[in-house]
mmCIF file of C-alpha atoms in Angstrom:
data_model
loop_
_atom_site.group_PDB
_atom_site.id
_atom_site.type_symbol
_atom_site.label_atom_id
_atom_site.label_comp_id
_atom_site.label_asym_id
_atom_site.label_seq_id
_atom_site.Cartn_x
_atom_site.Cartn_y
_atom_site.Cartn_z
ATOM 1 C CA MET A 83 -44.798 11.531 20.800
ATOM 2 C CA SER A 84 -41.947 11.765 18.328
ATOM 3 C CA ALA A 85 -39.231 9.183 18.901
ATOM 4 C CA SER A 86 -36.564 11.853 18.637
ATOM 5 C CA LYS A 87 -38.104 14.059 21.281
ATOM 6 C CA ARG A 88 -36.460 13.783 24.673
ATOM 7 C CA THR A 89 -38.352 13.078 27.862
ATOM 8 C CA PRO A 90 -37.055 12.685 31.428
ATOM 9 C CA ALA A 91 -37.399 8.918 30.971
ATOM 10 C CA ALA A 92 -35.292 8.976 27.842
ATOM 11 C CA SER A 93 -32.520 11.238 28.977
ATOM 12 C CA HIS A 94 -29.540 9.355 30.362
ATOM 13 C CA LYS A 95 -28.964 12.241 32.787
ATOM 14 C CA GLY A 96 -32.571 12.622 33.835
ATOM 15 C CA GLY A 97 -33.629 11.869 37.402
ATOM 16 C CA GLY A 98 -30.141 12.233 38.833
ATOM 17 C CA GLU A 99 -28.809 8.976 37.400
ATOM 18 C CA LYS A 100 -25.154 8.357 38.125
ATOM 19 C CA ARG A 101 -22.920 7.232 35.319
ATOM 20 C CA GLY A 102 -19.402 5.832 35.362
ATOM 21 C CA LYS A 103 -16.575 7.360 33.345
ATOM 22 C CA PRO A 104 -16.995 6.763 29.610
ATOM 23 C CA THR A 105 -14.758 4.054 28.167
ATOM 24 C CA PRO A 106 -12.500 5.469 25.450
ATOM 25 C CA ALA A 107 -13.476 4.674 21.848
ATOM 26 C CA PRO A 108 -11.108 2.482 19.808
ATOM 27 C CA GLU A 109 -7.897 4.112 18.718
ATOM 28 C CA ARG A 110 -7.744 5.458 15.173
ATOM 29 C CA GLY A 111 -7.070 2.677 12.698
ATOM 30 C CA GLN A 112 -8.770 -0.042 14.730
ATOM 31 C CA PRO A 113 -11.876 -1.515 13.080
ATOM 32 C CA ARG A 114 -15.159 -0.786 14.851
ATOM 33 C CA LYS A 115 -17.026 -3.746 16.264
ATOM 34 C CA THR A 116 -20.694 -4.222 15.522
ATOM 35 C CA ALA A 117 -23.163 -5.329 18.177
ATOM 36 C CA LEU A 118 -26.694 -6.543 17.470
ATOM 37 C CA VAL A 119 -29.093 -5.943 20.372
ATOM 38 C CA THR A 120 -32.630 -7.309 20.640
ATOM 39 C CA GLY A 121 -34.815 -5.583 23.215
ATOM 40 C CA ILE A 122 -32.927 -2.347 22.700
ATOM 41 C CA THR A 123 -35.967 -0.228 23.623
ATOM 42 C CA GLY A 124 -36.163 -1.836 27.062
ATOM 43 C CA GLN A 125 -34.410 -0.879 30.290
ATOM 44 C CA ASP A 126 -31.352 -3.106 29.798
ATOM 45 C CA GLY A 127 -31.176 -2.464 26.074
ATOM 46 C CA SER A 128 -30.973 1.295 26.564
ATOM 47 C CA TYR A 129 -28.160 1.087 29.116
ATOM 48 C CA LEU A 130 -26.276 -1.501 27.044
ATOM 49 C CA ALA A 131 -26.586 0.685 23.942
ATOM 50 C CA GLU A 132 -25.073 3.603 25.847
ATOM 51 C CA LEU A 133 -22.211 1.432 27.063
ATOM 52 C CA LEU A 134 -21.457 -0.024 23.631
ATOM 53 C CA LEU A 135 -21.532 3.392 21.957
ATOM 54 C CA GLU A 136 -19.114 4.690 24.556
ATOM 55 C CA LYS A 137 -16.813 1.808 23.681
ATOM 56 C CA GLY A 138 -16.903 2.713 20.003
ATOM 57 C CA TYR A 139 -19.244 0.009 18.702
ATOM 58 C CA GLU A 140 -21.640 0.269 15.811
ATOM 59 C CA VAL A 141 -24.940 -0.688 17.461
ATOM 60 C CA VAL A 142 -27.770 -2.319 15.539
ATOM 61 C CA GLY A 143 -31.018 -2.374 17.494
ATOM 62 C CA VAL A 144 -33.708 -4.922 16.644
ATOM 63 C CA VAL A 145 -37.288 -3.742 17.155
ATOM 64 C CA ARG A 146 -40.694 -5.232 16.371
ATOM 65 C CA ARG A 147 -42.940 -3.410 13.950
ATOM 66 C CA THR A 148 -45.704 -1.856 16.050
ATOM 67 C CA SER A 149 -48.359 0.769 15.515
ATOM 68 C CA HIS A 150 -46.694 3.221 17.879
ATOM 69 C CA ASP A 151 -43.193 4.374 18.722
ATOM 70 C CA SER A 152 -41.726 2.971 21.918
ATOM 71 C CA TYR A 153 -38.331 4.648 21.835
ATOM 72 C CA GLU A 154 -38.586 6.759 24.997
ATOM 73 C CA ARG A 155 -35.594 5.058 26.652
ATOM 74 C CA ILE A 156 -33.346 5.421 23.618
ATOM 75 C CA GLY A 157 -34.632 8.723 22.245
ATOM 76 C CA HIS A 158 -31.339 10.455 23.039
ATOM 77 C CA LEU A 159 -29.421 7.764 21.134
ATOM 78 C CA LEU A 160 -31.469 7.363 17.938
ATOM 79 C CA ASP A 161 -29.152 9.434 15.765
ATOM 80 C CA ARG A 162 -26.286 7.070 16.699
ATOM 81 C CA LEU A 163 -28.106 3.722 16.370
ATOM 82 C CA HIS A 164 -29.110 1.568 13.395
ATOM 83 C CA ILE A 165 -32.701 0.436 14.047
ATOM 84 C CA VAL A 166 -33.870 -2.592 12.048
ATOM 85 C CA PRO A 167 -37.177 -4.487 12.147
ATOM 86 C CA ALA A 168 -37.324 -8.164 13.095
ATOM 87 C CA ASP A 169 -39.364 -10.387 15.387
ATOM 88 C CA LEU A 170 -38.454 -13.229 17.751
ATOM 89 C CA LEU A 171 -41.528 -15.038 16.423
ATOM 90 C CA ASP A 172 -40.262 -14.916 12.830
ATOM 91 C CA GLN A 173 -37.219 -16.994 11.912
ATOM 92 C CA HIS A 174 -36.701 -15.435 8.480
ATOM 93 C CA SER A 175 -36.547 -11.864 9.760
ATOM 94 C CA LEU A 176 -33.960 -12.778 12.391
ATOM 95 C CA THR A 177 -31.760 -14.661 9.925
ATOM 96 C CA ALA A 178 -31.907 -11.748 7.486
ATOM 97 C CA VAL A 179 -30.896 -9.227 10.150
ATOM 98 C CA VAL A 180 -27.942 -11.321 11.342
ATOM 99 C CA ARG A 181 -26.859 -11.981 7.742
ATOM 100 C CA ASP A 182 -26.968 -8.265 6.874
ATOM 101 C CA ALA A 183 -25.356 -6.919 10.060
ATOM 102 C CA LYS A 184 -22.645 -9.594 10.423
ATOM 103 C CA PRO A 185 -22.230 -8.593 14.080
ATOM 104 C CA HIS A 186 -19.226 -9.389 16.233
ATOM 105 C CA GLU A 187 -21.556 -9.681 19.227
ATOM 106 C CA VAL A 188 -25.266 -10.485 19.623
ATOM 107 C CA TYR A 189 -27.106 -9.581 22.837
ATOM 108 C CA ASN A 190 -30.523 -11.209 23.215
ATOM 109 C CA LEU A 191 -32.365 -9.053 25.728
ATOM 110 C CA ALA A 192 -35.839 -9.294 24.190
ATOM 111 C CA ALA A 193 -38.486 -11.325 26.024
ATOM 112 C CA GLN A 194 -41.902 -11.242 27.597
ATOM 113 C CA SER A 195 -40.270 -10.303 30.886
ATOM 114 C CA PHE A 196 -43.057 -9.494 33.348
ATOM 115 C CA VAL A 197 -43.693 -12.481 35.616
ATOM 116 C CA PRO A 198 -47.424 -11.838 36.381
ATOM 117 C CA THR A 199 -48.152 -11.560 32.635
ATOM 118 C CA SER A 200 -46.600 -14.972 32.132
ATOM 119 C CA TRP A 201 -49.485 -16.447 34.161
ATOM 120 C CA THR A 202 -52.141 -14.829 31.965
ATOM 121 C CA GLN A 203 -50.221 -15.365 28.693
ATOM 122 C CA PRO A 204 -48.135 -18.496 29.264
ATOM 123 C CA VAL A 205 -48.092 -19.656 25.629
ATOM 124 C CA LEU A 206 -47.007 -16.261 24.276
ATOM 125 C CA THR A 207 -44.359 -16.082 27.001
ATOM 126 C CA GLY A 208 -43.001 -19.418 25.858
ATOM 127 C CA GLU A 209 -42.958 -18.310 22.222
ATOM 128 C CA PHE A 210 -40.927 -15.160 22.948
ATOM 129 C CA THR A 211 -38.879 -16.050 25.998
ATOM 130 C CA ALA A 212 -38.086 -19.688 25.164
ATOM 131 C CA LEU A 213 -38.473 -20.442 21.466
ATOM 132 C CA GLY A 214 -37.412 -16.937 20.528
ATOM 133 C CA VAL A 215 -33.949 -17.780 21.856
ATOM 134 C CA THR A 216 -33.786 -20.849 19.599
ATOM 135 C CA ARG A 217 -34.774 -18.799 16.557
ATOM 136 C CA LEU A 218 -32.056 -16.221 17.207
ATOM 137 C CA LEU A 219 -29.457 -18.910 17.862
ATOM 138 C CA GLU A 220 -30.455 -20.586 14.603
ATOM 139 C CA ALA A 221 -30.082 -17.249 12.827
ATOM 140 C CA VAL A 222 -26.547 -16.915 14.197
ATOM 141 C CA ARG A 223 -25.664 -20.527 13.365
ATOM 142 C CA LEU A 224 -26.946 -20.250 9.794
ATOM 143 C CA ALA A 225 -25.977 -16.700 8.879
ATOM 144 C CA HIS A 226 -22.943 -15.671 10.962
ATOM 145 C CA PRO A 227 -21.581 -18.383 13.312
ATOM 146 C CA GLU A 228 -18.512 -16.304 14.141
ATOM 147 C CA ALA A 229 -20.628 -13.961 16.281
ATOM 148 C CA ARG A 230 -20.462 -14.123 20.063
ATOM 149 C CA PHE A 231 -23.903 -14.560 21.596
ATOM 150 C CA TYR A 232 -25.223 -13.343 24.967
ATOM 151 C CA GLN A 233 -28.455 -14.727 26.402
ATOM 152 C CA ALA A 234 -30.282 -12.857 29.173
ATOM 153 C CA SER A 235 -31.008 -15.571 31.708
ATOM 154 C CA SER A 236 -32.729 -14.766 35.002
ATOM 155 C CA SER A 237 -32.607 -15.464 38.722
ATOM 156 C CA GLU A 238 -36.279 -16.460 38.385
ATOM 157 C CA MET A 239 -34.939 -19.763 37.048
ATOM 158 C CA PHE A 240 -33.940 -20.609 40.622
ATOM 159 C CA GLY A 241 -37.479 -19.981 41.855
ATOM 160 C CA LYS A 242 -37.953 -22.220 44.890
ATOM 161 C CA ALA A 243 -34.273 -21.949 45.618
ATOM 162 C CA GLN A 244 -32.545 -25.238 46.441
ATOM 163 C CA GLU A 245 -29.702 -23.419 48.200
ATOM 164 C CA THR A 246 -28.948 -19.879 49.312
ATOM 165 C CA PRO A 247 -27.119 -18.003 47.953
ATOM 166 C CA GLN A 248 -27.549 -19.201 44.374
ATOM 167 C CA ARG A 249 -24.568 -19.785 42.101
ATOM 168 C CA GLU A 250 -23.970 -21.125 38.601
ATOM 169 C CA THR A 251 -24.254 -24.745 39.799
ATOM 170 C CA THR A 252 -27.477 -24.297 41.805
ATOM 171 C CA ALA A 253 -30.340 -26.448 40.502
ATOM 172 C CA PHE A 254 -33.183 -24.617 38.768
ATOM 173 C CA TYR A 255 -36.710 -24.767 40.213
ATOM 174 C CA PRO A 256 -38.776 -22.143 38.369
ATOM 175 C CA ARG A 257 -42.087 -21.032 39.874
ATOM 176 C CA SER A 258 -43.762 -19.246 36.950
ATOM 177 C CA PRO A 259 -44.218 -19.711 33.199
ATOM 178 C CA TYR A 260 -41.660 -16.946 32.785
ATOM 179 C CA GLY A 261 -39.109 -18.805 34.896
ATOM 180 C CA VAL A 262 -39.766 -22.034 33.006
ATOM 181 C CA ALA A 263 -39.305 -20.263 29.663
ATOM 182 C CA LYS A 264 -36.040 -18.716 30.861
ATOM 183 C CA VAL A 265 -34.746 -22.163 31.857
ATOM 184 C CA TYR A 266 -35.407 -23.358 28.316
ATOM 185 C CA GLY A 267 -33.625 -20.303 26.878
ATOM 186 C CA HIS A 268 -30.688 -20.887 29.185
ATOM 187 C CA TRP A 269 -30.219 -24.564 28.318
ATOM 188 C CA ILE A 270 -30.730 -24.130 24.563
ATOM 189 C CA THR A 271 -27.928 -21.552 24.707
ATOM 190 C CA VAL A 272 -25.685 -24.108 26.457
ATOM 191 C CA ASN A 273 -26.765 -26.730 23.913
ATOM 192 C CA TYR A 274 -25.781 -24.616 20.906
ATOM 193 C CA ARG A 275 -22.408 -23.926 22.510
ATOM 194 C CA GLU A 276 -21.704 -27.613 23.117
ATOM 195 C CA SER A 277 -23.330 -28.955 19.925
ATOM 196 C CA TYR A 278 -22.157 -26.439 17.316
ATOM 197 C CA GLY A 279 -19.115 -24.849 18.911
ATOM 198 C CA LEU A 280 -20.704 -21.390 18.926
ATOM 199 C CA TYR A 281 -19.449 -18.770 21.377
ATOM 200 C CA THR A 282 -22.594 -18.490 23.533
ATOM 201 C CA VAL A 283 -22.950 -17.385 27.138
ATOM 202 C CA SER A 284 -25.819 -16.837 29.550
ATOM 203 C CA GLY A 285 -25.805 -14.118 32.159
ATOM 204 C CA ILE A 286 -27.953 -15.226 35.108
ATOM 205 C CA LEU A 287 -28.846 -11.734 36.269
ATOM 206 C CA PHE A 288 -30.626 -11.129 39.522
ATOM 207 C CA ASN A 289 -33.162 -8.303 39.797
ATOM 208 C CA HIS A 290 -31.800 -5.061 38.398
ATOM 209 C CA GLU A 291 -33.704 -1.820 38.436
ATOM 210 C CA SER A 292 -33.428 1.836 37.410
ATOM 211 C CA PRO A 293 -35.515 4.932 36.676
ATOM 212 C CA ARG A 294 -36.149 3.306 33.273
ATOM 213 C CA ARG A 295 -37.870 0.284 34.788
ATOM 214 C CA GLY A 296 -41.452 -0.300 33.660
ATOM 215 C CA LEU A 297 -44.259 0.810 35.995
ATOM 216 C CA GLU A 298 -45.522 -2.779 36.271
ATOM 217 C CA PHE A 299 -42.427 -3.895 38.255
ATOM 218 C CA VAL A 300 -42.605 -3.656 42.024
ATOM 219 C CA THR A 301 -39.600 -1.390 42.494
ATOM 220 C CA ARG A 302 -40.900 1.214 40.073
ATOM 221 C CA LYS A 303 -44.452 0.710 41.324
ATOM 222 C CA VAL A 304 -43.210 1.696 44.781
ATOM 223 C CA THR A 305 -41.059 4.671 43.749
ATOM 224 C CA HIS A 306 -43.715 6.008 41.382
ATOM 225 C CA GLY A 307 -46.345 5.498 44.089
ATOM 226 C CA VAL A 308 -44.245 7.477 46.565
ATOM 227 C CA ALA A 309 -43.907 10.316 44.057
ATOM 228 C CA ARG A 310 -47.659 10.348 43.419
ATOM 229 C CA ILE A 311 -48.370 10.504 47.160
ATOM 230 C CA VAL A 312 -45.882 13.359 47.621
ATOM 231 C CA LYS A 313 -47.485 15.277 44.749
ATOM 232 C CA GLY A 314 -50.969 14.755 46.172
ATOM 233 C CA ARG A 315 -52.126 12.523 43.319
ATOM 234 C CA ALA A 316 -52.634 9.430 45.490
ATOM 235 C CA ARG A 317 -53.029 8.548 49.155
ATOM 236 C CA GLU A 318 -52.393 4.805 49.149
ATOM 237 C CA LEU A 319 -50.120 2.226 47.514
ATOM 238 C CA ARG A 320 -51.428 -1.340 47.170
ATOM 239 C CA LEU A 321 -48.895 -4.174 47.008
ATOM 240 C CA GLY A 322 -48.712 -7.976 47.247
ATOM 241 C CA ASN A 323 -46.297 -10.020 49.369
ATOM 242 C CA LEU A 324 -44.212 -7.612 51.461
ATOM 243 C CA ASP A 325 -41.961 -10.417 52.704
ATOM 244 C CA ALA A 326 -40.677 -11.491 49.288
ATOM 245 C CA GLY A 327 -36.888 -11.043 49.259
ATOM 246 C CA ARG A 328 -34.852 -10.085 46.202
ATOM 247 C CA ASP A 329 -31.250 -9.284 45.350
ATOM 248 C CA TRP A 330 -31.730 -5.843 43.762
ATOM 249 C CA GLY A 331 -29.025 -3.979 41.848
ATOM 250 C CA TYR A 332 -28.719 -1.118 39.370
ATOM 251 C CA ALA A 333 -29.246 -1.989 35.692
ATOM 252 C CA GLY A 334 -26.570 0.484 34.628
ATOM 253 C CA ASP A 335 -23.990 -1.598 36.515
ATOM 254 C CA TYR A 336 -25.238 -4.949 35.205
ATOM 255 C CA VAL A 337 -24.904 -4.258 31.464
ATOM 256 C CA ASP A 338 -21.152 -3.923 32.035
ATOM 257 C CA ALA A 339 -21.130 -7.556 33.189
ATOM 258 C CA MET A 340 -22.930 -8.596 29.971
ATOM 259 C CA TRP A 341 -20.234 -6.975 27.850
ATOM 260 C CA ARG A 342 -17.406 -8.445 29.926
ATOM 261 C CA MET A 343 -18.785 -11.984 29.424
ATOM 262 C CA LEU A 344 -18.311 -11.714 25.658
ATOM 263 C CA GLN A 345 -14.688 -10.536 25.981
ATOM 264 C CA ARG A 346 -13.448 -13.737 27.621
ATOM 265 C CA PRO A 347 -11.317 -16.170 25.576
ATOM 266 C CA VAL A 348 -13.607 -19.091 26.507
ATOM 267 C CA PRO A 349 -17.405 -18.828 26.821
ATOM 268 C CA ALA A 350 -18.953 -19.490 30.238
ATOM 269 C CA ASP A 351 -22.116 -18.641 32.173
ATOM 270 C CA TYR A 352 -22.135 -16.240 35.122
ATOM 271 C CA VAL A 353 -24.392 -15.251 38.004
ATOM 272 C CA VAL A 354 -24.607 -11.453 38.409
ATOM 273 C CA GLY A 355 -25.956 -9.844 41.564
ATOM 274 C CA THR A 356 -25.072 -7.893 44.698
ATOM 275 C CA GLY A 357 -25.117 -10.785 47.172
ATOM 276 C CA GLN A 358 -27.541 -8.870 49.411
ATOM 277 C CA THR A 359 -31.239 -9.555 49.817
ATOM 278 C CA HIS A 360 -33.912 -7.010 50.709
ATOM 279 C CA THR A 361 -37.652 -7.450 51.131
ATOM 280 C CA VAL A 362 -40.427 -5.450 49.516
ATOM 281 C CA ARG A 363 -41.071 -4.069 53.006
ATOM 282 C CA GLU A 364 -37.501 -2.720 53.142
ATOM 283 C CA LEU A 365 -37.980 -1.260 49.692
ATOM 284 C CA CYS A 366 -40.997 0.645 50.985
ATOM 285 C CA GLU A 367 -39.155 1.793 54.095
ATOM 286 C CA VAL A 368 -36.274 3.300 52.118
ATOM 287 C CA ALA A 369 -38.479 4.864 49.444
ATOM 288 C CA PHE A 370 -40.911 6.560 51.820
ATOM 289 C CA ALA A 371 -38.211 7.588 54.270
ATOM 290 C CA HIS A 372 -36.414 9.411 51.462
ATOM 291 C CA VAL A 373 -39.332 11.847 51.259
ATOM 292 C CA GLY A 374 -39.948 11.990 55.010
ATOM 293 C CA LEU A 375 -43.002 9.713 55.103
ATOM 294 C CA ASP A 376 -43.910 6.629 57.173
ATOM 295 C CA TRP A 377 -44.597 3.812 54.735
ATOM 296 C CA LYS A 378 -47.010 2.115 57.170
ATOM 297 C CA GLN A 379 -49.413 5.047 56.778
ATOM 298 C CA HIS A 380 -49.672 4.566 53.030
ATOM 299 C CA VAL A 381 -49.069 0.897 52.048
ATOM 300 C CA ALA A 382 -51.845 -1.696 51.986
ATOM 301 C CA VAL A 383 -51.567 -5.401 51.114
ATOM 302 C CA ASP A 384 -53.864 -6.465 48.255
ATOM 303 C CA PRO A 385 -54.314 -10.233 47.643
ATOM 304 C CA ARG A 386 -54.757 -9.543 43.915
ATOM 305 C CA PHE A 387 -51.018 -8.883 43.662
ATOM 306 C CA VAL A 388 -49.875 -12.114 45.315
ATOM 307 C CA ARG A 389 -48.417 -14.630 42.861
ATOM 308 C CA PRO A 390 -50.021 -18.065 42.434
ATOM 309 C CA ALA A 391 -46.625 -19.603 43.325
ATOM 310 C CA GLU A 392 -44.345 -17.267 45.220
ATOM 311 C CA VAL A 393 -40.599 -17.007 45.008
ATOM 312 C CA ASP A 394 -39.664 -16.290 48.602
ATOM 313 C CA ILE A 395 -36.010 -15.309 48.491
ATOM 314 C CA LEU A 396 -33.290 -14.884 45.889
ATOM 315 C CA GLN A 397 -29.676 -14.047 46.706
ATOM 316 C CA ALA A 398 -26.727 -14.138 44.303
ATOM 317 C CA ASP A 399 -23.295 -15.618 44.784
ATOM 318 C CA ALA A 400 -21.459 -13.646 42.094
ATOM 319 C CA SER A 401 -17.982 -14.686 43.170
ATOM 320 C CA LYS A 402 -17.260 -16.221 39.740
ATOM 321 C CA ALA A 403 -18.116 -12.961 37.995
ATOM 322 C CA ARG A 404 -15.992 -11.028 40.459
ATOM 323 C CA GLY A 405 -13.025 -13.351 40.020
ATOM 324 C CA GLU A 406 -13.097 -13.992 36.269
ATOM 325 C CA LEU A 407 -14.749 -10.852 34.900
ATOM 326 C CA GLY A 408 -13.447 -8.345 37.393
ATOM 327 C CA TRP A 409 -17.023 -7.140 37.811
ATOM 328 C CA ALA A 410 -18.621 -5.728 40.954
ATOM 329 C CA PRO A 411 -21.759 -3.648 41.556
ATOM 330 C CA ARG A 412 -21.139 0.053 42.208
ATOM 331 C CA THR A 413 -24.582 1.194 43.374
ATOM 332 C CA SER A 414 -26.043 0.258 46.786
ATOM 333 C CA PHE A 415 -29.648 -0.761 47.305
ATOM 334 C CA ALA A 416 -30.474 2.430 49.234
ATOM 335 C CA ASP A 417 -28.834 4.650 46.605
ATOM 336 C CA LEU A 418 -30.737 2.839 43.856
ATOM 337 C CA VAL A 419 -34.111 3.354 45.552
ATOM 338 C CA ARG A 420 -33.413 7.017 46.249
ATOM 339 C CA LEU A 421 -32.287 7.487 42.630
ATOM 340 C CA MET A 422 -35.580 6.015 41.397
ATOM 341 C CA VAL A 423 -37.703 8.096 43.772
ATOM 342 C CA ASP A 424 -35.967 11.306 42.698
ATOM 343 C CA ALA A 425 -36.456 10.430 39.014
ATOM 344 C CA ASP A 426 -40.181 9.808 39.528
ATOM 345 C CA LEU A 427 -40.564 13.047 41.490
ATOM 346 C CA GLU A 428 -38.896 14.874 38.632
ATOM 347 C CA ARG A 429 -41.205 13.272 36.070
ATOM 348 C CA LEU A 430 -44.316 14.199 38.000
ATOM 349 C CA GLY A 431 -42.972 17.654 38.771
#
């Protein structure tokens, strides 16, 4: 499919997604800021690109060279973005991109981000999700140290949570190769801030979802499964641990917190989440109820989808982000699930 061709997944209005009011572009005469975004073709990258463009930024998106286009989420933005090739596995390409773009802000959203895959590909996960952060930080340090750097940290770093809710000072106890790699990425970002005086921050984001979420993630697996059952294309949805609890929010809300972190006079790390935990069982209840179905008639537990080491419950204490960034989530859990179900019904329709 052509990268410029729109699909329901690519359209920022598709599936009934709600958007906040656009932020005005800079006044005439003010220089435009440039933002460099890795992972721009992903869920978070697409929402962040929209936000930055609304704020008047020049947006440079870093993509890997692949044999196929993967621009569905940013298809509606391609004529407004600068797409450049580079790879988190290749130091030279990253340094060249940073040197050429001279960005005011760098957002590192690229990673091997699917937890189950980190068990089957732990070394590759470490190369992208851990060492890839070091390579990009080195590129900034060597080529443009004035840039402000955002690292996408994760609530999976808390893993076997040592306290609930989790805050910036909660000890990390990762329970997957992905979580371990994210801990490395987090601390190397802190290290470059303290060692070289770079403006670097980490956003410890709890689970955030949207109609643009990949089908491999449980939220989208559920909402897409509901849509398939409604359309008569499936009769059953097979899941793993229904008791796993997560703090789920809307990705479109969370990218605003990323941007706010880089506008502060002094760099600091922040937890971002709703402060409310819901189980996979509750996710199923809301999703199936939205289409008038009883989830118990359609959901089956499959041991194949249970993690080797489970993360039982994650819940954010985002009081620091609320107080210092003025950030708060705008989309409720139930609204998010219904939004995703509607988008999947529209796709299949």
